[in-house]
Short mmCIF file of C-alpha atoms and ligand atoms in Angstrom, two decimals:
data_model
loop_
_atom_site.label_atom_id
_atom_site.label_comp_id
_atom_site.label_asym_id
_atom_site.label_seq_id
_atom_site.Cartn_x
_atom_site.Cartn_y
_atom_site.Cartn_z
CA UNK X 1 2.19 22.70 -2.68
CA UNK X 2 4.67 20.57 -0.69
CA UNK X 3 8.33 20.56 -1.73
CA UNK X 4 8.05 17.07 -3.02
CA UNK X 5 4.91 17.91 -5.18
CA UNK X 6 6.62 21.08 -6.56
CA UNK X 7 9.78 19.07 -7.46
CA UNK X 8 7.88 16.29 -9.22
CA UNK X 9 5.44 18.58 -10.96
CA UNK X 10 8.29 20.35 -12.76
CA UNK X 11 10.56 17.24 -13.45
CA UNK X 12 10.82 16.05 -17.11
CA UNK X 13 8.41 13.28 -17.84
CA UNK X 14 9.95 9.83 -17.44
CA UNK X 15 10.65 7.85 -20.53
CA UNK X 16 11.35 4.53 -18.67
CA UNK X 17 14.14 3.85 -21.28
CA UNK X 18 16.54 1.93 -18.93
CA UNK X 19 13.80 -0.60 -18.04
CA UNK X 20 13.64 -3.89 -20.03
CA UNK X 21 10.57 -3.70 -22.23
CA UNK X 22 8.66 -6.54 -20.92
CA UNK X 23 5.47 -5.02 -19.47
CA UNK X 24 2.69 -3.29 -21.38
CA UNK X 25 2.17 0.00 -19.61
CA UNK X 26 -1.09 1.57 -18.57
CA UNK X 27 -1.51 5.14 -19.73
CA UNK X 28 -1.05 6.67 -16.34
CA UNK X 29 2.03 8.13 -14.49
CA UNK X 30 1.32 7.69 -10.88
CA UNK X 31 2.86 10.08 -8.34
CA UNK X 32 1.32 8.82 -5.16
CA UNK X 33 -1.57 6.89 -3.60
CA UNK X 34 -4.17 7.68 -0.99
CA UNK X 35 -6.49 5.09 0.28
CA UNK X 36 -8.03 3.53 -2.83
CA UNK X 37 -6.95 6.40 -5.03
CA UNK X 38 -3.85 7.04 -7.28
CA UNK X 39 -2.83 10.71 -8.11
CA UNK X 40 -1.15 11.03 -11.47
CA UNK X 41 1.43 13.57 -12.78
CA UNK X 42 -1.38 15.41 -14.65
CA UNK X 43 -3.34 15.83 -11.53
CA UNK X 44 -6.03 13.16 -12.11
CA UNK X 45 -7.40 11.09 -9.28
CA UNK X 46 -7.87 7.55 -10.42
CA UNK X 47 -9.99 4.99 -8.50
CA UNK X 48 -7.77 1.91 -8.16
CA UNK X 49 -9.92 -1.22 -8.51
CA UNK X 50 -6.94 -3.32 -9.58
CA UNK X 51 -4.55 -2.82 -6.59
CA UNK X 52 -1.26 -3.39 -8.38
CA UNK X 53 -2.17 -6.96 -9.39
CA UNK X 54 -3.98 -7.76 -6.16
CA UNK X 55 -1.17 -6.44 -3.87
CA UNK X 56 -2.48 -3.31 -2.15
CA UNK X 57 -4.63 -5.00 0.43
CA UNK X 58 -4.93 -1.86 2.73
CA UNK X 59 -4.76 0.56 -0.26
CA UNK X 60 -2.08 3.39 -0.22
CA UNK X 61 -0.65 5.24 2.76
CA UNK X 62 -2.25 3.20 5.42
CA UNK X 63 -1.30 4.97 8.62
CA UNK X 64 -0.70 1.96 10.98
CA UNK X 65 0.92 -0.24 8.36
CA UNK X 66 3.22 2.68 7.15
CA UNK X 67 4.25 3.31 10.88
CA UNK X 68 4.90 -0.31 11.54
CA UNK X 69 7.13 -0.73 8.50
CA UNK X 70 8.99 2.53 9.11
CA UNK X 71 9.69 1.86 12.77
CA UNK X 72 11.02 -1.62 11.92
CA UNK X 73 13.18 -0.12 9.27
CA UNK X 74 14.68 2.25 11.81
CA UNK X 75 14.89 -0.42 14.65
CA UNK X 76 16.51 -3.22 12.60
CA UNK X 77 16.40 -3.28 8.77
CA UNK X 78 17.71 -6.77 8.31
CA UNK X 79 18.87 -9.91 9.95
CA UNK X 80 18.99 -13.38 8.18
CA UNK X 81 16.98 -16.50 9.16
CA UNK X 82 20.06 -17.69 11.03
CA UNK X 83 19.13 -15.18 13.78
CA UNK X 84 15.94 -15.63 15.86
CA UNK X 85 13.80 -12.62 15.64
CA UNK X 86 10.66 -11.78 17.63
CA UNK X 87 8.95 -9.95 14.78
CA UNK X 88 9.48 -13.02 12.50
CA UNK X 89 7.97 -15.38 15.04
CA UNK X 90 5.14 -13.05 15.71
CA UNK X 91 4.34 -12.83 12.08
CA UNK X 92 4.23 -16.55 11.65
CA UNK X 93 2.08 -17.00 14.75
CA UNK X 94 -0.34 -14.29 13.60
CA UNK X 95 -0.57 -15.77 10.15
CA UNK X 96 -1.33 -19.23 11.52
CA UNK X 97 -3.93 -17.78 13.79
CA UNK X 98 -5.48 -15.60 11.14
CA UNK X 99 -5.78 -18.54 8.72
CA UNK X 100 -8.21 -20.38 11.07
CA UNK X 101 -6.82 -23.49 9.51
CA UNK X 102 -4.85 -26.31 11.23
CA UNK X 103 -1.56 -24.80 9.80
CA UNK X 104 1.53 -26.17 11.68
CA UNK X 105 4.30 -24.08 10.31
CA UNK X 106 5.16 -21.27 7.90
CA UNK X 107 8.13 -20.71 5.73
CA UNK X 108 8.52 -17.09 4.56
CA UNK X 109 9.85 -16.36 1.11
CA UNK X 110 9.74 -13.34 -1.23
CA UNK X 111 7.23 -13.87 -3.95
CA UNK X 112 4.33 -16.04 -5.14
CA UNK X 113 6.45 -18.07 -7.67
CA UNK X 114 9.11 -18.68 -4.98
CA UNK X 115 6.43 -19.90 -2.53
CA UNK X 116 5.10 -22.27 -5.31
CA UNK X 117 8.58 -23.60 -6.17
CA UNK X 118 9.14 -24.52 -2.51
CA UNK X 119 5.73 -26.04 -2.21
CA UNK X 120 6.62 -28.28 -5.25
CA UNK X 121 9.88 -29.28 -3.87
CA UNK X 122 8.17 -30.25 -0.57
CA UNK X 123 5.65 -32.45 -2.52
CA UNK X 124 8.36 -34.22 -4.25
CA UNK X 125 10.07 -34.70 -0.88
CA UNK X 126 6.90 -36.22 0.53
CA UNK X 127 6.37 -38.42 -2.55
CA UNK X 128 9.94 -39.73 -3.50
CA UNK X 129 10.00 -41.53 -6.90
CA UNK X 130 6.96 -39.84 -8.29
CA UNK X 131 7.56 -37.55 -11.43
CA UNK X 132 4.36 -35.84 -12.33
CA UNK X 133 2.45 -32.72 -11.06
CA UNK X 134 -1.09 -31.98 -12.23
CA UNK X 135 -2.33 -28.47 -12.82
CA UNK X 136 -5.48 -26.91 -14.33
CA UNK X 137 -6.10 -25.39 -17.60
CA UNK X 138 -6.17 -21.56 -17.47
CA UNK X 139 -3.98 -21.65 -14.33
CA UNK X 140 -1.28 -19.10 -13.48
CA UNK X 141 1.44 -20.06 -10.93
CA UNK X 142 4.36 -17.70 -11.76
CA UNK X 143 7.33 -17.26 -14.02
CA UNK X 144 9.99 -19.46 -12.54
CA UNK X 145 11.07 -23.00 -13.75
CA UNK X 146 8.53 -25.12 -11.70
CA UNK X 147 5.85 -22.58 -11.38
CA UNK X 148 6.11 -21.58 -15.06
CA UNK X 149 5.94 -25.25 -16.03
CA UNK X 150 2.53 -25.44 -14.34
CA UNK X 151 1.14 -22.21 -15.96
CA UNK X 152 -1.30 -22.90 -18.71
CA UNK X 153 -0.03 -21.63 -22.11
CA UNK X 154 3.41 -20.65 -20.84
CA UNK X 155 5.16 -23.29 -22.80
CA UNK X 156 3.94 -21.66 -26.09
CA UNK X 157 4.19 -18.03 -24.95
CA UNK X 158 7.26 -17.43 -22.63
CA UNK X 159 8.54 -20.50 -20.75
CA UNK X 160 11.99 -20.32 -22.23
CA UNK X 161 13.61 -23.29 -20.50
CA UNK X 162 14.50 -26.22 -22.66
CA UNK X 163 12.48 -28.59 -20.48
CA UNK X 164 10.25 -28.73 -17.40
CA UNK X 165 11.75 -30.00 -14.17
CA UNK X 166 8.98 -32.74 -13.91
CA UNK X 167 6.21 -34.17 -16.07
CA UNK X 168 3.12 -31.83 -16.12
CA UNK X 169 -0.48 -32.74 -17.05
CA UNK X 170 -3.16 -30.00 -17.35
CA UNK X 171 -6.74 -31.03 -16.72
CA UNK X 172 -9.93 -29.02 -17.33
CA UNK X 173 -11.34 -26.98 -14.44
CA UNK X 174 -14.43 -28.15 -12.56
CA UNK X 175 -14.33 -31.46 -14.52
CA UNK X 176 -14.61 -34.13 -11.82
CA UNK X 177 -14.26 -36.92 -14.38
CA UNK X 178 -10.85 -35.61 -15.36
CA UNK X 179 -9.81 -36.19 -11.69
CA UNK X 180 -9.11 -39.85 -12.72
CA UNK X 181 -5.91 -38.60 -14.39
CA UNK X 182 -4.50 -38.10 -10.89
CA UNK X 183 -2.81 -41.48 -10.07
CA UNK X 184 -0.02 -43.02 -7.97
CA UNK X 185 2.47 -41.46 -10.24
CA UNK X 186 1.27 -37.89 -9.35
CA UNK X 187 3.46 -36.18 -6.67
CA UNK X 188 1.23 -33.13 -6.43
CA UNK X 189 -1.71 -31.34 -7.69
CA UNK X 190 -1.62 -27.50 -7.62
CA UNK X 191 -4.82 -25.39 -8.10
CA UNK X 192 -5.87 -21.82 -7.48
CA UNK X 193 -9.23 -22.37 -5.71
CA UNK X 194 -10.37 -19.12 -7.40
CA UNK X 195 -8.28 -18.65 -10.57
CA UNK X 196 -6.99 -15.14 -10.90
CA UNK X 197 -5.46 -14.67 -14.40
CA UNK X 198 -7.84 -17.38 -15.56
CA UNK X 199 -10.71 -14.92 -15.05
CA UNK X 200 -11.82 -14.80 -11.42
CA UNK X 201 -13.01 -18.37 -11.92
CA UNK X 202 -14.09 -20.09 -8.70
CA UNK X 203 -13.66 -23.95 -8.65
CA UNK X 204 -16.32 -24.31 -6.01
CA UNK X 205 -16.79 -26.59 -3.00
CA UNK X 206 -17.97 -29.66 -4.78
CA UNK X 207 -14.98 -29.75 -7.19
CA UNK X 208 -12.57 -29.04 -4.51
CA UNK X 209 -14.02 -31.70 -2.16
CA UNK X 210 -13.74 -34.29 -5.03
CA UNK X 211 -10.15 -33.18 -5.78
CA UNK X 212 -9.20 -33.55 -2.02
CA UNK X 213 -10.78 -37.06 -2.06
CA UNK X 214 -8.76 -38.13 -5.12
CA UNK X 215 -5.56 -36.88 -3.76
CA UNK X 216 -6.29 -38.81 -0.61
CA UNK X 217 -6.92 -41.91 -2.63
CA UNK X 218 -3.71 -41.52 -4.64
CA UNK X 219 -1.33 -39.99 -2.11
CA UNK X 220 -0.83 -36.87 -4.24
CA UNK X 221 0.14 -33.72 -2.25
CA UNK X 222 -2.62 -31.08 -2.71
CA UNK X 223 -1.29 -27.47 -3.11
CA UNK X 224 -3.71 -24.45 -3.18
CA UNK X 225 -2.16 -21.57 -4.71
CA UNK X 226 -3.69 -18.70 -2.89
CA UNK X 227 -1.24 -16.15 -4.00
CA UNK X 228 -3.96 -14.10 -5.62
CA UNK X 229 -7.30 -15.28 -4.00
CA UNK X 230 -6.02 -15.79 -0.51
CA UNK X 231 -5.07 -13.71 2.51
CA UNK X 232 -8.58 -12.17 2.92
CA UNK X 233 -9.36 -11.33 -0.63
CA UNK X 234 -12.19 -13.87 -1.02
CA UNK X 235 -13.80 -12.55 2.19
CA UNK X 236 -12.39 -15.28 4.33
CA UNK X 237 -8.67 -15.59 5.48
CA UNK X 238 -8.21 -18.24 2.76
CA UNK X 239 -10.31 -19.91 0.05
CA UNK X 240 -9.61 -23.23 1.94
CA UNK X 241 -11.63 -21.79 4.72
CA UNK X 242 -14.31 -20.47 2.42
CA UNK X 243 -14.80 -23.77 0.76
CA UNK X 244 -14.10 -25.93 3.88
CA UNK X 245 -11.51 -28.08 1.93
CA UNK X 246 -8.02 -28.50 3.61
CA UNK X 247 -5.05 -28.85 1.27
CA UNK X 248 -1.54 -29.98 2.35
CA UNK X 249 0.06 -26.80 1.50
CA UNK X 250 -1.08 -23.30 0.94
CA UNK X 251 1.00 -20.58 -0.91
CA UNK X 252 0.41 -16.86 -0.22
CA UNK X 253 2.01 -13.63 -1.47
CA UNK X 254 0.66 -10.36 -2.99
CA UNK X 255 -1.81 -8.81 -0.44
CA UNK X 256 0.15 -10.59 2.45
CA UNK X 257 2.76 -7.75 2.52
CA UNK X 258 0.46 -4.88 1.20
CA UNK X 259 3.39 -4.09 -1.23
CA UNK X 260 6.37 -5.04 0.66
CA UNK X 261 7.54 -8.16 -1.31
CA UNK X 262 6.66 -11.15 0.74
CA UNK X 263 5.56 -14.83 0.18
CA UNK X 264 4.61 -17.68 2.51
CA UNK X 265 4.40 -21.45 2.46
CA UNK X 266 1.68 -22.60 4.95
CA UNK X 267 2.19 -26.17 6.01
CA UNK X 268 -0.46 -28.50 7.26
CA UNK X 269 0.65 -31.56 9.52
CA UNK X 270 2.08 -33.93 6.93
CA UNK X 271 4.23 -31.31 5.21
CA UNK X 272 5.44 -29.60 8.58
CA UNK X 273 6.50 -33.01 9.94
CA UNK X 274 8.68 -33.71 6.87
CA UNK X 275 10.59 -30.42 7.04
CA UNK X 276 14.39 -31.08 7.75
CA UNK X 277 17.02 -28.65 8.69
CA UNK X 278 18.53 -26.96 5.53
CA UNK X 279 15.87 -28.48 3.28
CA UNK X 280 14.66 -25.02 2.33
CA UNK X 281 16.30 -21.66 2.32
CA UNK X 282 16.26 -18.02 1.50
CA UNK X 283 18.22 -14.88 2.24
CA UNK X 284 15.55 -12.21 2.35
CA UNK X 285 12.43 -14.32 2.98
CA UNK X 286 11.05 -13.49 6.52
CA UNK X 287 13.42 -10.48 7.05
CA UNK X 288 12.26 -8.21 9.85
CA UNK X 289 10.81 -5.52 7.61
CA UNK X 290 8.89 -8.22 5.59
CA UNK X 291 7.65 -9.67 8.85
CA UNK X 292 6.60 -6.33 10.22
CA UNK X 293 4.65 -5.74 6.95
CA UNK X 294 2.87 -8.93 7.24
CA UNK X 295 2.07 -8.47 10.92
CA UNK X 296 0.82 -4.97 10.47
CA UNK X 297 -1.37 -6.09 7.62
CA UNK X 298 -3.01 -8.77 9.69
CA UNK X 299 -3.37 -6.40 12.45
CA UNK X 300 -5.21 -3.80 10.29
CA UNK X 301 -7.43 -6.47 8.65
CA UNK X 302 -8.51 -7.61 12.06
CA UNK X 303 -8.97 -4.14 13.77
CA UNK X 304 -10.86 -2.71 10.81
CA UNK X 305 -12.89 -5.84 10.22
CA UNK X 306 -11.94 -5.69 6.67
CA UNK X 307 -13.05 -9.39 5.83
CA UNK X 308 -16.60 -8.31 6.61
CA UNK X 309 -16.04 -5.21 4.55
CA UNK X 310 -14.89 -7.40 1.61
CA UNK X 311 -18.03 -9.57 1.84
CA UNK X 312 -20.45 -6.59 2.23
CA UNK X 313 -18.91 -4.68 -0.66
CA UNK X 314 -18.77 -7.64 -2.73
CA UNK X 315 -22.56 -8.17 -2.56
CA UNK X 316 -23.03 -4.46 -3.29
CA UNK X 317 -20.76 -4.78 -6.39
CA UNK X 318 -22.92 -7.77 -7.46
CA UNK X 319 -26.18 -5.85 -6.70
CA UNK X 320 -25.30 -2.63 -8.49
CA UNK X 321 -22.71 -3.27 -11.24
CA UNK X 322 -24.45 -5.73 -13.56
CA UNK X 323 -25.26 -2.64 -15.76
CA UNK X 324 -24.08 -1.25 -19.20
CA UNK X 325 -21.75 -3.74 -20.92
CA UNK X 326 -21.73 -6.10 -17.80
CA UNK X 327 -24.04 -9.14 -17.91
CA UNK X 328 -23.03 -11.13 -14.81
CA UNK X 329 -20.16 -11.84 -12.46
CA UNK X 330 -18.03 -14.68 -11.27
CA UNK X 331 -15.21 -15.35 -8.64
CA UNK X 332 -15.42 -14.60 -4.92
CA UNK X 333 -14.87 -11.47 -2.92
CA UNK X 334 -12.43 -8.91 -4.17
CA UNK X 335 -11.37 -11.23 -6.83
CA UNK X 336 -14.47 -10.54 -8.88
CA UNK X 337 -14.95 -11.06 -12.59
CA UNK X 338 -17.43 -8.86 -14.21
CA UNK X 339 -18.62 -10.69 -17.47
CA UNK X 340 -18.76 -8.25 -20.43
CA UNK X 341 -20.79 -8.67 -23.60
CA UNK X 342 -18.11 -6.76 -25.45
CA UNK X 343 -14.43 -7.41 -25.10
CA UNK X 344 -13.29 -6.73 -21.47
CA UNK X 345 -10.36 -4.85 -22.82
CA UNK X 346 -12.74 -2.32 -24.44
CA UNK X 347 -14.54 -1.85 -21.28
CA UNK X 348 -11.22 -1.44 -19.40
CA UNK X 349 -10.12 1.28 -21.76
CA UNK X 350 -13.33 3.11 -21.59
CA UNK X 351 -13.34 2.98 -17.73
CA UNK X 352 -9.70 4.26 -17.69
CA UNK X 353 -10.84 7.29 -19.63
CA UNK X 354 -13.28 7.92 -16.74
CA UNK X 355 -10.48 7.57 -14.28
CA UNK X 356 -11.27 4.00 -12.91
CA UNK X 357 -8.41 1.51 -13.23
CA UNK X 358 -9.56 -2.17 -13.62
CA UNK X 359 -7.85 -5.43 -14.88
CA UNK X 360 -8.43 -7.84 -17.78
CA UNK X 361 -7.68 -11.56 -17.59
CA UNK X 362 -7.04 -14.61 -19.75
CA UNK X 363 -10.76 -14.61 -20.48
CA UNK X 364 -11.46 -11.92 -23.09
CA UNK X 365 -14.98 -11.30 -21.55
CA UNK X 366 -14.06 -11.00 -18.02
CA UNK X 367 -13.08 -7.70 -16.43
CA UNK X 368 -11.13 -8.36 -13.21
CA UNK X 369 -11.56 -6.38 -10.05
CA UNK X 370 -8.86 -6.81 -7.34
CA UNK X 371 -9.44 -3.61 -5.14
CA UNK X 372 -7.98 -2.91 -1.77
CA UNK X 373 -9.97 -4.47 1.08
CA UNK X 374 -10.81 -0.98 2.28
CA UNK X 375 -13.15 -0.15 -0.76
CA UNK X 376 -16.47 1.37 0.23
CA UNK X 377 -19.88 1.34 -1.27
CA UNK X 378 -19.60 5.01 -2.38
CA UNK X 379 -16.62 4.07 -4.63
CA UNK X 380 -18.49 1.15 -6.05
CA UNK X 381 -21.25 3.70 -7.04
CA UNK X 382 -18.60 5.45 -9.20
CA UNK X 383 -17.86 2.27 -11.04
CA UNK X 384 -21.68 1.61 -11.44
CA UNK X 385 -22.25 5.01 -12.74
CA UNK X 386 -19.23 4.70 -15.18
CA UNK X 387 -20.51 1.50 -16.50
CA UNK X 388 -23.96 2.79 -17.07
CA UNK X 389 -22.62 5.63 -19.06
CA UNK X 390 -21.06 3.03 -21.33
CA UNK X 391 -24.61 1.79 -22.11
C1 PLP Y 401 -2.23 -17.42 -8.56
C2 PLP Y 401 -0.81 -16.89 -8.59
N1 PLP Y 401 0.25 -17.47 -8.38
C3 PLP Y 401 1.51 -17.11 -8.37
C4 PLP Y 401 1.76 -15.92 -8.96
C5 PLP Y 401 3.15 -15.49 -9.04
O1 PLP Y 401 3.43 -14.64 -8.06
P1 PLP Y 401 4.77 -13.63 -8.09
O2 PLP Y 401 4.57 -12.66 -9.23
O3 PLP Y 401 4.84 -12.92 -6.70
O4 PLP Y 401 5.84 -14.44 -8.35
C6 PLP Y 401 0.78 -15.08 -9.34
C7 PLP Y 401 1.00 -13.80 -9.87
O5 PLP Y 401 0.23 -13.12 -10.53
C8 PLP Y 401 -0.54 -15.59 -9.10
O6 PLP Y 401 -1.57 -14.75 -9.50
#
């Protein structure tokens, strides 16, 4: 047993008392991770099909990513955006090339919500005088003032602010008739092309094409929130690429840093041209370690052909996991929703008892899978077998 393992095995169990009680906790005390596996204090090996809310793109302990981040830490742990850094420029160049889209520039931030806040600010800059943003029912865009205002159900559950920073209209998903609600008053429309919290619900090419067209007719800025579905998770670099529909702005976070906190705002031509000195800002965004984490993540995805892996293993999940309580699937790639005939929370609990970690969603009959991009067929076999045992 290593010194670290000996120490942690004898340490008193954590009570988590100093932490604000805002998160319901999974019943597992994780000590470390290896690939797609979590190792718990009581010695269990748990198959992680949830990836820490879609973050662990390369799983745990990925050698090249860990080395790159460690080396950057040793080399230069921080310098602000006021100082030009090779690693930051390289990360931006690589992200643009990786996207396969006509992205003109990138603004790095720290989280998904922060990326969305900045996207909205840019939209209002591009559309001065307009006061409304349109979002979709069942959406999730983050917890901050603007992002939370656009999150379905937040006003009733947790929004907290006395008013939203702009007028918000929610329209139903995949309803092309409702696109008429987008008008010359609309500054921006924000959608997750594949909704995450909403239940791994894909909006589809037809709807997104109609949405793009309506935004063009009215001048509304189209924002794709790809914080959960993007950066490879859907089996393509971004859902914009998967569906062949180009927004004006894309926001990314989560998998982008493989656990190092990062976010990014990807700007197409119109938005990039409107950026002015001092219009946007951040202290930590695009710091050298964050940039190294992004760069190493892209390098690993390309070197290991992980997008092809996501596509192949997604098909395998669809072919083998519609068993037991699962009656179908929705979503794309490693943002898959397994449709369950009993409540998904019940299936999640029963899988946890078989050492498989999955997620639920806003849809009570959708079990959400957000595994690392490195997941293989043999691990999917374990899920299929566990589901079969549930009958
Ligand atoms: C689609 C989407 N947008 C934005 C966010 C907010 O990201 P963050 O928690 O990094 O602020 C999330 C987080 O779950 C998300 O799923």
